[in-house]
């Protein structure tokens, strides 16, 4: 989270208008034109960068200022920090038509790297190729005292990511060869210290020592990113940069054509940056560049895996070990995919690494690339990849759900390997309760990821259980927080927990009667069973105000919409009926978080009619449950979105045209239940405990009662009397639950429309209960059919006086 001071600076930068920005550009131009490169210019450029970077849209700078920024960037006398800021400002302006930069303007490799970064930010494919050609020419330089190359490798990596075919094959081969040399043959001596020039300085005192391992011992093998020292040489820096771009280069650059070989390519010394090449074997020298790079990359990764097992003396080195483990295994995976012959050389060390890391919680992130390795190569290596993934899915989310970085990487791992999971999606689907722990704890960051993942996770066997867990997601967040409180030391708890004290919750966690519910909520795999968690909701209520619980509750509606969008693609009639019943049951048994129930009800109210549309006989099949639901409503509960959607669905689908099993007796029972509900709603007076009834509830109830009466015409006198009373009631603002002239007008208008329609029962049935064929959308759009003409004629008839109507 940003500090208050940082937020204030960003807000001020966003509020800078065009006129104020123009004045500030004039000040920056004055400083740069006078070559006043002191603290004032540095501060001004920092402020200018903040202004152009703080908004999503591009800022327009004065042309004079842009020209001076480019001139300063290419000046050989300008301090490095100012040039960095000039390049940063110009990059933020991309794409820009006022640039006149060219790689030819750069007078050093450092300047070339900055100029290239600005040009690449423009996104012009031709410019990308031009920059790539220029940088490659410098990299091909063999001068012993040539320019430093450490500024240029990041540019090459960016060029290949933007345009993999930007470099010709010969240049690609040459760079692949050099990357292999930098990886394997960097110096094993530390960089020399700068001579102090003092009287007592001697050549012996300035002799560099050997590099060391992370555990402090002297390195006995070649240099890697995990080698340590006080100072580093140029080729050691190139070694580190080569490894940082290695995987991207393997995937996009060098070995893009692994079958292309060139027997004339030879390994040669590449200036002063490569040493110890004479130690390489003759066979290695004869390898084509792409194979040479893969060979050295394999050796490098094996060396990193060996170094990662050493006990680091510093925490920074320990963190670096974990990061290098992840990258090394990912590179090995790429190597084995590009050349299967590497598998049998890489497999023993990856197997040993997995055995070592399974019991080390500090290195859990490295288990993901290991699982990826075995998913790709398990069959060829005779390794059960499902067992590897089973361990991953069963333990990691339960034990490390609070690690935000791991959570994102884990979900990305699932998304990236759906094709590999396709042969055994059951493992992924049955593990959704564990995966949802990541979602519950880090919902703002992972909501979009799970929206994309839900269509794969849900199927007919897990839909009901998953819907329950989605509705219980805020209570899962609270339970996970409680689990952390019970297991972690006070210093390790999240900061926001300090404001919420829940000793009663901690005691409930240890209560044998509540433990079963906690265990069900915190289960690792789909159990196929459902538990009523209302008692648990009450125990967790003190945690409902936690920030993390509130954030999770805000994410649930989005997840529910994604869930139903996926389910409706495959749901059978039985599943749709089951889910519809679940919506009714859970509408009044949600974790009480501020605003959560209302948000969820809005989603459920839109999904219940969708399920009925998917399976229209649902209303008849679930008549008993729907009658119980309607009969149990009253008071404050009779004003919700769910009620409106249920009443509408009853009026729409309780008909013989949708289900032949629908009987007049059923219609009468629903009519009586809805009539009683409408009476209760209209006779209740609003109060603090009983909020105002929305007019939508009343109008939907009236419309549904009219629809039912049109299908069982014995009920028409009753509904006509009821509608007349409602019209009279709506003319008396002092009576009834509805307030406001607009609301009363809506009720009066609907009652009048329905009464006029009932004066012609046959027309009412035709309009309120159209056949399935007539209700198809094409009939409303096709001007060649008679339906639009019929509706127009009925409208005109209903507008006339009652005495003029026939019959």
XYZ file of N, CA, C and O in Angstrom, residues 212-216 225-229 232 307-308 310-324:
112
model
N 33.659 -16.243 -4.013
C 33.283 -17.229 -3.000
C 31.853 -17.705 -3.242
O 31.101 -17.119 -4.019
N 31.531 -18.799 -2.549
C 30.158 -19.302 -2.581
C 29.333 -18.565 -1.533
O 29.873 -17.819 -0.707
N 28.006 -18.800 -1.546
C 27.131 -18.098 -0.603
C 27.398 -18.510 0.837
O 27.047 -17.780 1.767
N 28.035 -19.664 1.047
C 28.347 -20.086 2.409
C 29.720 -19.615 2.863
O 30.197 -19.987 3.938
N 30.399 -18.819 2.038
C 31.681 -18.244 2.419
C 32.890 -19.012 1.949
O 34.019 -18.505 2.070
N 25.613 -16.489 -11.087
C 24.932 -15.392 -10.410
C 24.933 -15.581 -8.899
O 24.784 -14.612 -8.138
N 25.127 -16.813 -8.416
C 25.174 -17.068 -6.981
C 26.585 -16.987 -6.405
O 26.767 -17.245 -5.220
N 27.563 -16.652 -7.212
C 28.916 -16.435 -6.692
C 28.968 -15.050 -6.051
O 28.316 -14.102 -6.523
N 29.727 -14.913 -4.981
C 29.765 -13.661 -4.242
C 31.168 -13.084 -4.230
O 32.166 -13.796 -4.421
N 31.241 -11.800 -4.016
C 32.518 -11.105 -3.950
C 32.300 -9.648 -3.608
O 31.170 -9.152 -3.558
N 33.084 -6.902 -8.906
C 32.910 -7.825 -10.014
C 33.493 -7.251 -11.292
O 33.544 -6.024 -11.497
N 24.621 -25.038 -6.063
C 24.867 -23.894 -5.171
C 23.665 -23.605 -4.283
O 23.822 -23.104 -3.164
N 22.459 -23.910 -4.750
C 21.268 -23.607 -3.958
C 21.179 -24.462 -2.706
O 20.438 -24.131 -1.777
N 23.619 -24.914 -0.650
C 24.545 -24.399 0.367
C 23.796 -23.473 1.328
O 22.830 -22.805 0.943
N 24.277 -23.388 2.540
C 23.644 -22.544 3.562
C 24.173 -21.120 3.427
O 25.348 -20.850 3.699
N 23.313 -20.209 3.015
C 23.733 -18.830 2.793
C 23.983 -18.119 4.120
O 23.279 -18.342 5.112
N 25.001 -17.252 4.109
C 25.337 -16.499 5.314
C 24.458 -15.263 5.464
O 24.272 -14.773 6.577
N 23.941 -14.743 4.362
C 23.117 -13.536 4.405
C 21.717 -13.828 3.869
O 21.550 -14.667 2.986
N 20.736 -13.112 4.425
C 19.354 -13.334 3.986
C 19.172 -12.969 2.516
O 18.439 -13.639 1.780
N 19.852 -11.904 2.068
C 19.727 -11.519 0.664
C 20.202 -12.633 -0.256
O 19.588 -12.905 -1.296
N 21.293 -13.312 0.126
C 21.778 -14.431 -0.685
C 20.809 -15.607 -0.647
O 20.635 -16.324 -1.634
N 20.175 -15.811 0.522
C 19.183 -16.894 0.637
C 17.989 -16.629 -0.275
O 17.494 -17.545 -0.954
N 17.518 -15.386 -0.316
C 16.411 -15.036 -1.212
C 16.819 -15.214 -2.672
O 16.026 -15.668 -3.504
N 18.075 -14.849 -2.977
C 18.563 -15.003 -4.344
C 18.640 -16.482 -4.730
O 18.348 -16.851 -5.875
N 19.016 -17.322 -3.789
C 19.051 -18.764 -4.055
C 17.670 -19.275 -4.492
O 17.550 -20.044 -5.453
N 16.626 -18.850 -3.774
C 15.275 -19.318 -4.092
C 14.847 -18.840 -5.476
O 14.247 -19.598 -6.252
N 15.149 -17.564 -5.792
C 14.787 -17.045 -7.108
C 15.534 -17.784 -8.217
O 14.959 -18.097 -9.266
N 16.811 -18.072 -7.980
C 17.602 -18.776 -8.995
C 17.143 -20.218 -9.175
O 17.218 -20.766 -10.283
